[in-house]
Amino acid sequence: MASELPGTDDLDGSDVEAYLASHRQKDLLRLLTCGSVDDGKSTLIGRLLHDSQLIYEDVLASLEADSAAHGSAGEGVDLALLMDGLRAEREQGITIDVAYRYFSTARRTFIIADTPGHPQYTRNMATGASTCDLAVILIDARHGVLPQTKRHSYIASLLGIGQVVVAVNKMDLVDWSQDRFTEICEDYRSFAKPLGFGQPYFLPMSALLGDNVVDASGNLGWFDGPPLLEHLETVDIDASVELEHFRMPVQLVSRPDADFRGYAGTVASGVLRPGDEVVALPSGLGSTVERIATFDGDLDVAGPGRAVTVTLVDDIDVSRGDLLVTPGSEPQRAHDLDAMVVWMSEAGAESGSSYLLQTTNTVSNCTIRNVRHRIDINTGAHEQAPGLGLNDIGHCVITSDRELAFDPYSANRATGSFVLVDRLTNATVAAGMIMGAASAWDRTPDAALVRQRSEISDAERAIRFGQQPCTILLTGLTAAGKSTLATALERELFDRGKVSIRLDGENVRMGISRDLGFSTQERSENLRRVSEVARLVNGQGLIAIAAMVAPDRDVRQRARDLVGADRYVEVFVDTPIEVCRERDPHGLYAMADSGEIPRFPGVSADFDRPTDADLRVDTSTQDVDECIDAIVRMLTERGFLRGQNTP
């Protein structure tokens, strides 16, 4: 095995400098291995380093001695011990801590994290994944997709890892079966479709024997893809780098003498050049970049991950903990955060619990105001829970005592992440990913506000209008026929002498929701605003008709709660997606397929099919009149189309 740097035997001093300089110019790929217990994660990394001749001779000699004492590979060298450094790991044959190895090839340098597979140490896996660009998810070919495989995949998705290699290991133990490999790939695709991994790379291998790790396998002639190392050397990792919006947390104000004042930090995203305009937050003061200084001299440009000291033309107030950003693309600012949380403490979390919240640049006091739901990692279902326990993943609303500047984690991992710290023990209890500012659903009106009551009673309005107020939500995929039905229902009710107001999704977005986009949070806020309007309308005795996609089951339930279950009617326009695609007048489905529209319900984002809708209609098999007849019949049966004294 290699005991020297490859290719350096005959280099003189200048050649060594050139050699080292060439290595500094290589791309860096941070990756992790994860999966269930005994899927072969540590063995894979050991084999990768061994077959690439990247293990020093003294390390190999020590490994051979340890294999004799603790190994599980018979008379051979147990390569898993290269990563299992803790005595407890070697005695138990499992990985407990996160082990890191640095290595380099001619094309790229790597930092690889071997994360534990046991459910008890899921928190360690989340820690290892937090800085990675790619995940190698191992699956034992004998056992297939296991719960811990799903848990680790979900966490990798949650932490923004877009590149995934699904390594189906131990193929030698299933006689190199192509059918078994195909079966596992289909199972994993079915589970991982909502996770947003794009196109996972599926790879059959045997880490123990070295098949398809560094060199292609002669036992897997039916597989024509590159082995693992070649894929790692060539996979594109630049697509996920945020280069548009500059962010740099200030870690230190440098004053070596009276003539120099610089702001030191690591560029979190975007690029910076001398002459660029920047704004310091939270003060909002702006200036121009004068220099970008480093230990090796000034730079003409600095990008993500680069540690620099920035000097400004103007002497503005910038302190440690401030954030330098691009003018016009400032991050969001709020006290209340909507966040996904991976709980890492044996002491559980409950609503009302208080912690320290530490972001990339600030520390503040915070309270978990609400645990919205817990994620069932096997099904992806949202479970109602009073709190979170060890290794649970949940959706929480967190309130900070100071205003925080942040980006959604999906847009910027550096400024969209945080940890929660126990104030007494100083232990990290949770890792959090910010989804956005907390939804207005959870905000409590100012205590000084008093709801004003009308002098006209509900009974008087019912007699005047000959109806009982209600809100009808028509939900379904884009182009399912919701707006068509809402318009026809409005006409039918008008012809019957009833009074209604139609809140069409597109019309709303041209008015009260014109400031909203189509993210999960903005769709939620859009439905909240419509529900608030509908409640006001119902309070005046009118019928509200809302036509919206409303893809999230939990948000629809919130609309039901806000309007009132006795006044809420949900109609599921259950038109097959194939029909919706054919009808699509604006080509939105095609744009979603090509990636032009991200997170499009039914294509690149979930649409939670209603399971408890008051009525289901299908405009592919029922014409408009049939659908309207069914809706009116249901409204009549529930008494909404009768006045106070009408039988």
XYZ file of C-alpha atoms in Angstrom:
647
model
C 0.000 0.000 0.000
C 1.057 3.582 -0.566
C 3.191 5.055 2.177
C 4.148 8.256 0.335
C 2.222 10.858 -1.593
C 1.720 9.278 -5.041
C 4.000 10.657 -7.667
C 6.197 12.741 -5.304
C 9.335 10.572 -5.126
C 11.423 12.624 -7.569
C 9.980 16.093 -6.944
C 12.187 19.031 -5.989
C 10.985 21.913 -3.786
C 9.309 23.874 -6.563
C 7.631 20.743 -7.875
C 6.244 20.006 -4.428
C 4.817 23.524 -4.229
C 3.230 23.061 -7.650
C 1.896 19.656 -6.604
C 0.341 21.075 -3.446
C -1.047 24.038 -5.367
C -2.719 21.676 -7.840
C -4.379 19.858 -4.939
C -5.657 23.130 -3.501
C -7.402 23.864 -6.812
C -9.392 20.615 -6.824
C -13.083 20.494 -6.050
C -13.969 19.356 -2.540
C -16.807 16.859 -2.164
C -18.191 16.248 1.314
C -20.091 12.974 1.506
C -21.411 10.559 4.070
C -22.306 6.914 4.236
C -25.520 5.993 5.999
C -28.077 3.241 6.253
C -29.101 0.530 8.679
C -26.881 -1.397 11.093
C -24.414 -3.795 9.433
C -25.179 -2.666 5.898
C -21.421 -2.278 5.379
C -20.801 1.448 5.658
C -17.429 1.282 7.421
C -16.297 -1.610 5.242
C -17.151 0.377 2.123
C -15.002 3.338 3.172
C -12.150 1.052 4.178
C -12.343 -0.723 0.824
C -12.482 2.606 -1.013
C -9.274 3.793 0.662
C -7.554 0.387 0.442
C -8.167 -0.217 -3.258
C -7.269 3.392 -4.083
C -3.909 2.817 -2.317
C -4.605 5.638 0.109
C -3.784 3.814 3.359
C -0.305 4.394 4.768
C 1.801 1.329 5.531
C 1.944 1.962 9.286
C -1.848 2.385 9.398
C -2.289 -0.826 7.420
C 0.021 -2.699 9.794
C -1.986 -1.442 12.776
C -5.192 -2.415 10.990
C -3.924 -5.963 10.454
C -3.128 -6.261 14.166
C -6.544 -4.913 15.153
C -8.231 -7.296 12.699
C -6.669 -10.235 14.495
C -8.064 -8.995 17.822
C -11.414 -7.452 16.883
C -12.021 -8.206 13.217
C -15.001 -9.975 11.699
C -13.533 -10.757 8.269
C -12.017 -14.131 9.102
C -8.313 -14.277 8.361
C -8.422 -11.205 6.161
C -8.049 -7.559 7.049
C -11.262 -6.110 8.492
C -11.380 -2.792 6.640
C -14.331 -1.567 8.722
C -11.941 -1.087 11.668
C -10.278 1.746 9.764
C -13.335 3.886 10.539
C -14.515 2.341 13.827
C -12.063 4.143 16.076
C -13.824 3.899 19.445
C -13.085 0.858 21.591
C -16.843 0.341 22.078
C -17.305 0.300 18.311
C -14.662 -2.356 17.814
C -16.000 -4.501 20.624
C -19.619 -4.271 19.457
C -18.951 -4.268 15.722
C -21.089 -1.177 15.137
C -20.419 2.476 14.417
C -21.399 4.834 17.259
C -19.645 8.135 16.584
C -19.212 9.938 13.274
C -15.775 9.141 11.839
C -14.218 11.399 9.218
C -11.540 10.649 6.630
C -9.879 12.993 4.165
C -8.485 11.650 0.896
C -7.687 12.888 -2.563
C -7.557 11.504 -6.100
C -6.283 13.024 -9.315
C -9.697 14.590 -10.001
C -11.125 15.647 -6.648
C -10.562 15.818 -2.891
C -13.007 14.252 -0.454
C -14.097 14.463 3.161
C -16.082 11.348 3.961
C -18.164 10.814 7.080
C -19.050 7.337 8.291
C -22.261 7.767 10.267
C -23.852 5.262 12.675
C -26.678 3.034 11.548
C -28.228 2.148 14.901
C -31.462 4.093 15.638
C -30.039 5.091 19.026
C -27.413 7.208 17.261
C -29.575 8.878 14.626
C -28.616 12.264 16.112
C -24.971 11.511 15.237
C -26.011 10.763 11.671
C -27.801 14.122 11.426
C -24.659 15.851 12.675
C -22.521 14.164 10.050
C -24.981 14.944 7.262
C -25.316 18.634 8.061
C -22.335 19.730 5.939
C -22.418 17.077 3.213
C -23.121 17.457 -0.498
C -23.795 13.786 -1.250
C -25.088 10.763 0.633
C -24.180 7.147 -0.042
C -27.131 5.186 1.335
C -26.237 1.528 1.750
C -28.804 -1.242 1.556
C -28.072 -4.863 2.404
C -29.161 -6.846 -0.657
C -30.514 -9.590 1.601
C -32.763 -7.326 3.654
C -33.773 -4.557 1.255
C -35.145 -1.187 2.377
C -35.385 -1.091 6.188
C -36.888 1.522 8.547
C -33.465 3.001 9.341
C -32.753 3.285 5.602
C -35.897 5.379 5.342
C -35.033 7.428 8.421
C -31.583 8.302 7.107
C -32.956 9.079 3.645
C -35.545 11.396 5.147
C -32.922 13.208 7.242
C -30.629 13.533 4.214
C -33.495 15.101 2.279
C -34.410 17.332 5.200
C -30.806 18.555 5.423
C -30.781 19.554 1.776
C -28.588 16.792 0.344
C -29.639 16.620 -3.294
C -27.160 14.015 -4.600
C -27.719 10.416 -3.522
C -26.016 7.126 -4.326
C -28.097 4.097 -3.378
C -25.466 1.375 -2.954
C -27.025 -2.079 -2.858
C -24.279 -3.881 -0.949
C -23.490 -7.560 -0.313
C -24.594 -8.594 -3.785
C -22.293 -11.617 -3.394
C -24.687 -12.948 -0.753
C -27.626 -12.967 -3.216
C -25.623 -14.584 -6.044
C -25.190 -11.232 -7.868
C -28.912 -11.315 -8.741
C -30.033 -8.610 -11.142
C -33.679 -9.304 -10.257
C -32.984 -8.672 -6.556
C -31.156 -5.436 -7.398
C -34.052 -4.257 -9.580
C -36.584 -5.105 -6.869
C -34.701 -3.046 -4.258
C -34.327 -0.106 -6.648
C -38.075 -0.064 -7.310
C -38.852 -0.247 -3.571
C -36.513 2.651 -2.844
C -37.831 4.798 -5.718
C -41.379 4.311 -4.479
C -40.446 5.410 -0.970
C -38.100 8.263 -1.940
C -40.221 9.921 -4.631
C -41.513 12.703 -2.310
C -38.042 13.394 -0.876
C -36.807 15.473 -3.810
C -33.551 13.623 -4.512
C -33.846 14.050 -8.274
C -32.253 11.004 -9.896
C -30.517 8.755 -7.332
C -27.627 6.688 -8.699
C -28.316 3.009 -8.029
C -25.200 0.868 -7.753
C -24.845 -2.883 -7.081
C -21.653 -3.749 -5.165
C -19.822 -5.869 -2.648
C -17.771 -3.676 -0.328
C -16.175 -6.702 1.327
C -14.868 -8.091 -1.969
C -14.328 -4.737 -3.680
C -16.791 -5.213 -6.543
C -17.852 -1.865 -8.079
C -16.106 0.179 -5.374
C -12.970 1.368 -7.164
C -12.955 -1.026 -10.102
C -15.822 -2.401 -12.163
C -16.993 -5.863 -11.147
C -16.626 -8.944 -13.293
C -19.466 -10.509 -11.319
C -21.937 -7.797 -12.341
C -21.698 -7.924 -16.118
C -25.337 -6.892 -16.440
C -24.565 -3.482 -14.862
C -22.897 -0.933 -17.146
C -22.635 2.107 -14.842
C -19.382 3.449 -13.393
C -18.089 2.127 -10.044
C -18.483 4.225 -6.932
C -15.168 6.113 -7.016
C -15.589 7.154 -10.636
C -19.099 8.421 -9.900
C -17.865 10.377 -6.881
C -15.103 11.944 -8.978
C -17.469 13.106 -11.717
C -20.789 13.910 -10.029
C -21.838 17.556 -10.404
C -21.903 19.299 -7.022
C -21.888 22.905 -8.246
C -25.609 23.045 -9.032
C -26.523 23.273 -5.348
C -24.107 26.130 -4.581
C -25.905 29.437 -3.979
C -24.028 32.084 -5.981
C -26.670 34.763 -6.402
C -27.381 36.114 -2.908
C -24.306 37.114 -0.925
C -24.303 36.277 2.788
C -21.378 36.564 5.210
C -21.805 36.344 8.995
C -19.271 38.579 10.746
C -17.285 36.436 13.183
C -14.691 38.997 14.210
C -13.978 42.710 13.853
C -10.246 42.898 13.110
C -8.341 45.994 14.348
C -4.604 45.176 14.243
C -3.765 48.889 14.132
C -5.467 52.270 13.949
C -5.446 52.259 10.143
C -7.160 48.917 9.521
C -10.725 47.878 10.312
C -11.868 44.626 8.743
C -14.760 42.239 9.186
C -13.699 38.605 9.240
C -15.973 35.710 8.385
C -16.652 32.852 5.992
C -18.723 33.503 2.885
C -21.912 31.473 3.346
C -23.304 32.057 -0.148
C -22.938 34.270 -3.178
C -19.792 35.947 -4.478
C -18.123 39.184 -3.430
C -15.771 41.516 -5.316
C -14.100 44.813 -4.449
C -16.486 47.601 -5.425
C -19.619 45.599 -4.610
C -22.327 47.216 -2.502
C -23.194 45.481 0.784
C -25.676 46.061 3.605
C -24.994 45.236 7.256
C -27.866 43.686 9.193
C -29.577 44.374 11.524
C -28.593 48.067 11.242
C -29.432 48.280 7.519
C -26.450 50.573 6.873
C -24.778 50.213 3.476
C -21.282 50.667 2.096
C -18.909 49.540 -0.676
C -16.328 46.765 -0.430
C -12.816 48.206 -0.503
C -10.665 45.070 -0.091
C -11.056 41.329 0.360
C -8.044 40.393 2.463
C -6.678 36.922 3.274
C -3.470 35.541 4.793
C -2.144 34.911 1.264
C -3.026 38.380 -0.040
C -6.025 40.267 -1.414
C -8.593 38.533 -3.607
C -10.409 39.763 -6.692
C -13.379 37.552 -5.865
C -14.494 35.395 -2.915
C -17.095 32.637 -3.090
C -18.897 30.237 -0.738
C -16.715 28.613 1.882
C -13.902 31.148 1.614
C -12.656 32.693 4.867
C -11.896 36.375 4.275
C -11.590 39.760 5.937
C -13.641 42.472 4.237
C -12.855 46.171 4.507
C -15.406 48.828 3.586
C -15.079 52.279 2.096
C -17.273 53.801 4.807
C -16.743 53.501 8.539
C -20.173 52.105 9.420
C -21.197 50.280 12.570
C -20.631 46.553 11.996
C -20.231 44.191 14.940
C -19.630 40.513 15.557
C -22.855 38.651 14.845
C -23.962 41.047 12.097
C -24.658 39.801 8.582
C -23.243 41.335 5.380
C -25.645 40.839 2.464
C -26.364 41.978 -1.069
C -28.622 45.075 -1.266
C -32.048 44.259 -2.649
C -31.891 40.565 -1.732
C -31.948 40.784 2.042
C -32.907 37.696 4.032
C -36.217 37.388 5.835
C -36.497 38.813 9.339
C -38.851 37.564 12.042
C -39.154 36.556 15.678
C -41.305 33.498 14.899
C -39.876 30.601 12.876
C -41.512 27.689 11.110
C -38.941 24.884 11.338
C -38.310 21.185 10.964
C -36.437 19.848 13.991
C -34.400 16.685 14.559
C -34.523 16.065 18.308
C -31.209 14.825 19.741
C -31.773 14.719 23.487
C -33.128 11.977 25.724
C -34.996 14.727 27.541
C -37.988 15.315 25.295
C -39.352 18.592 23.951
C -42.773 19.986 24.723
C -44.636 23.119 23.749
C -43.509 25.922 26.020
C -39.993 24.559 26.576
C -37.234 27.212 26.491
C -33.729 26.926 25.027
C -30.886 28.911 23.527
C -31.184 29.209 19.752
C -27.859 29.464 17.931
C -27.701 30.378 14.251
C -24.661 30.945 12.087
C -24.195 34.407 13.591
C -26.375 34.920 16.684
C -27.467 33.394 19.980
C -30.904 34.195 21.400
C -33.417 32.904 23.913
C -36.282 30.963 22.383
C -39.396 28.968 23.197
C -40.949 26.046 21.345
C -44.374 27.581 20.979
C -46.029 24.677 19.250
C -45.198 21.150 18.055
C -47.318 21.033 14.927
C -46.734 17.360 14.143
C -44.222 14.537 14.207
C -43.088 12.704 11.057
C -43.584 8.958 10.701
C -40.431 8.196 8.698
C -41.833 4.892 7.413
C -44.880 6.432 5.768
C -44.144 10.167 5.744
C -47.426 10.704 7.575
C -47.901 13.602 10.002
C -48.745 12.432 13.501
C -50.225 14.658 16.170
C -47.925 14.667 19.197
C -47.625 16.754 22.374
C -43.838 16.836 22.014
C -40.742 15.237 20.504
C -38.550 12.436 21.851
C -35.032 11.270 21.067
C -34.454 10.945 17.285
C -37.934 12.258 16.458
C -38.379 14.608 13.512
C -41.101 17.212 13.861
C -42.540 20.455 12.576
C -42.335 23.171 15.236
C -43.097 26.842 15.677
C -40.262 28.559 17.559
C -40.291 32.085 18.978
C -37.054 34.017 19.576
C -36.662 36.979 21.906
C -34.737 38.851 19.209
C -35.474 39.351 15.533
C -33.552 36.848 13.400
C -32.263 37.336 9.852
C -32.528 34.097 7.889
C -33.180 32.407 4.569
C -35.276 29.273 4.182
C -33.037 26.235 4.557
C -34.014 25.070 1.072
C -32.444 28.253 -0.325
C -29.417 28.587 1.960
C -28.206 25.889 4.340
C -25.885 28.254 6.219
C -28.392 30.987 7.081
C -31.360 28.621 7.275
C -30.098 26.312 10.004
C -29.840 26.483 13.777
C -29.267 24.375 16.871
C -31.120 24.422 20.169
C -28.991 24.319 23.317
C -30.032 23.426 26.868
C -29.361 26.472 29.018
C -28.371 24.467 32.095
C -26.175 21.735 30.611
C -25.031 23.591 27.481
C -25.790 20.403 25.528
C -27.106 20.581 21.980
C -30.617 19.123 22.063
C -31.833 19.663 18.494
C -30.860 20.608 14.958
C -33.314 22.792 13.079
C -34.004 23.723 9.469
C -35.927 26.970 8.962
C -38.834 26.717 6.542
C -39.721 30.405 6.804
C -41.339 32.907 9.083
C -43.958 31.229 11.248
C -47.346 31.090 9.673
C -49.888 33.685 10.653
C -52.155 30.736 11.543
C -50.281 30.574 14.844
C -50.188 34.256 15.687
C -52.335 35.560 18.496
C -53.995 38.969 17.994
C -52.902 41.771 20.271
C -54.556 41.447 23.666
C -55.831 45.039 23.416
C -57.999 44.178 20.409
C -61.696 43.435 21.014
C -63.900 41.727 18.442
C -66.787 44.035 17.496
C -70.241 42.464 17.475
C -72.944 43.195 14.933
C -76.383 44.372 16.031
C -77.939 42.180 13.344
C -78.459 38.616 14.534
C -77.699 35.459 12.551
C -81.431 34.660 12.573
C -82.296 38.009 10.987
C -79.731 37.475 8.228
C -81.021 33.939 7.595
C -84.588 35.263 7.192
C -83.444 38.096 4.897
C -81.261 35.901 2.630
C -83.158 32.611 2.917
C -79.988 30.666 3.612
C -77.497 29.595 6.256
C -73.896 30.814 5.792
C -71.174 28.343 4.872
C -67.784 28.141 3.153
C -67.381 25.690 0.266
C -63.744 24.806 -0.550
C -63.267 23.192 -3.954
C -59.829 21.548 -3.772
C -57.956 19.501 -6.367
C -55.057 19.484 -8.790
C -54.363 22.296 -11.231
C -56.778 22.067 -14.209
C -59.078 19.669 -12.335
C -62.043 21.978 -13.004
C -62.325 23.823 -9.688
C -62.797 27.321 -11.117
C -65.302 26.077 -13.686
C -67.384 24.457 -10.949
C -67.080 27.500 -8.660
C -68.370 29.777 -11.420
C -71.255 27.428 -12.245
C -72.144 27.026 -8.554
C -72.190 30.792 -8.106
C -74.638 31.100 -11.030
C -76.849 28.275 -9.708
C -77.087 29.820 -6.244
C -77.818 33.259 -7.714
C -80.619 31.836 -9.874
C -82.050 30.254 -6.708
C -82.100 33.659 -5.015
C -79.150 32.946 -2.740
C -76.330 35.367 -1.974
C -72.742 34.159 -2.352
C -69.242 35.421 -2.986
C -66.716 33.534 -5.127
C -63.059 33.539 -4.024
C -61.262 32.129 -7.041
C -57.620 31.173 -6.503
C -56.290 33.209 -9.439
C -58.383 36.266 -8.563
C -57.154 36.131 -4.971
C -53.540 36.030 -6.140
C -54.146 39.157 -8.189
C -55.382 40.956 -5.071
C -54.985 40.145 -1.392
C -52.317 37.512 -2.110
C -50.393 39.275 -4.845
C -47.316 39.317 -2.585
C -47.256 35.519 -2.244
C -45.442 32.911 -4.291
C -46.054 29.182 -4.446
C -43.852 27.732 -1.733
C -45.442 25.460 0.859
C -45.528 28.296 3.371
C -46.965 30.800 0.892
C -49.681 28.377 -0.215
C -50.576 27.970 3.451
C -50.732 31.723 3.965
C -52.864 32.095 0.829
C -55.467 29.665 2.177
C -55.358 31.375 5.571
C -56.203 34.734 4.012
C -59.029 33.234 1.970
C -60.348 31.485 5.090
C -60.293 34.740 7.057
C -62.256 36.478 4.287
C -64.670 33.550 4.131
C -65.238 33.710 7.888
C -66.012 37.444 7.663
C -68.391 36.792 4.761
C -70.095 33.979 6.673
C -70.499 36.352 9.595
C -72.569 38.568 7.320
C -74.860 35.665 6.419
C -73.354 34.988 2.958
C -72.115 31.798 1.325
C -68.404 31.757 0.348
C -67.148 29.632 -2.558
C -63.349 29.137 -2.681
C -61.570 27.364 -5.555
C -57.958 26.545 -4.648
C -55.418 23.733 -5.035
C -54.812 23.686 -1.236
C -52.513 20.639 -1.441
C -51.675 20.239 2.258
C -54.053 18.208 4.441
C -52.968 19.934 7.652
C -53.565 23.385 6.186
C -57.044 22.399 4.972
C -57.796 21.206 8.492
C -56.700 24.603 9.789
C -59.093 26.248 7.348
C -61.877 24.016 8.662
C -61.012 24.979 12.243
C -60.857 28.690 11.408
C -64.159 28.842 9.547
C -65.840 26.431 11.942
C -66.589 22.771 11.239
C -70.346 23.450 11.216
C -69.948 25.962 8.357
C -67.164 24.283 6.372
C -67.824 22.123 3.302
C -64.949 20.450 1.449
C -65.499 19.274 -2.121
C -62.697 17.198 -3.622
C -62.533 17.665 -7.397
C -60.869 14.305 -7.960
C -59.991 14.545 -11.634
C -57.154 12.176 -12.695
C -53.827 13.895 -13.273
C -53.676 12.565 -16.838
C -56.859 14.476 -17.653
C -55.558 17.574 -15.880
C -52.417 17.440 -18.012
C -54.465 17.249 -21.228
C -56.607 20.222 -20.189
C -53.746 22.387 -18.891
C -54.180 25.652 -20.860
C -50.899 27.237 -19.748
C -48.529 24.274 -20.056
C -47.808 24.294 -16.325
C -47.410 20.532 -16.041
C -44.828 20.483 -18.841
C -42.945 23.304 -17.135
C -43.052 21.391 -13.848
C -41.759 18.250 -15.571
C -38.786 20.173 -16.959
C -38.012 21.749 -13.601
C -39.033 25.288 -14.575
C -41.713 25.280 -11.852
C -40.382 23.824 -8.580
C -42.623 22.105 -6.037
C -45.644 21.765 -8.301
C -48.397 19.750 -6.552
C -48.877 16.357 -8.144
C -45.547 16.494 -9.997
C -42.604 17.693 -7.918
C -44.527 18.191 -4.655
C -47.148 16.247 -2.765
C -50.873 16.701 -3.125
C -52.504 15.227 -0.034
C -55.648 13.606 -1.356
C -58.596 14.405 0.948
C -59.767 11.304 2.752
C -62.583 12.984 4.672
C -64.022 15.387 2.096
C -67.742 16.102 2.356
C -68.178 15.337 -1.341
C -66.076 13.919 -4.177
C -66.697 14.782 -7.830
C -64.757 13.857 -10.971
C -65.049 16.201 -13.937
C -63.578 13.553 -16.260
C -66.651 11.346 -15.807
C -69.284 13.875 -14.654
C -70.307 16.952 -16.594
C -70.619 20.355 -14.926
C -74.377 20.048 -14.363
C -73.999 16.683 -12.635
C -71.311 18.053 -10.329
C -73.359 21.153 -9.466
C -76.461 19.039 -8.817
C -74.461 16.901 -6.388
C -73.070 19.959 -4.564
C -76.472 21.668 -4.318
C -78.093 18.452 -3.103
C -75.507 18.150 -0.336
C -75.919 21.834 0.653
C -79.669 21.351 0.797
C -79.408 18.201 2.903
C -77.179 20.025 5.392
C -79.662 22.900 5.619
C -77.489 25.681 4.150
C -80.036 26.614 1.450
C -82.920 27.088 3.902
C -83.763 30.278 5.734
C -84.552 30.439 9.435
C -88.265 29.678 8.998
C -88.094 27.774 5.727
C -89.007 24.062 6.006
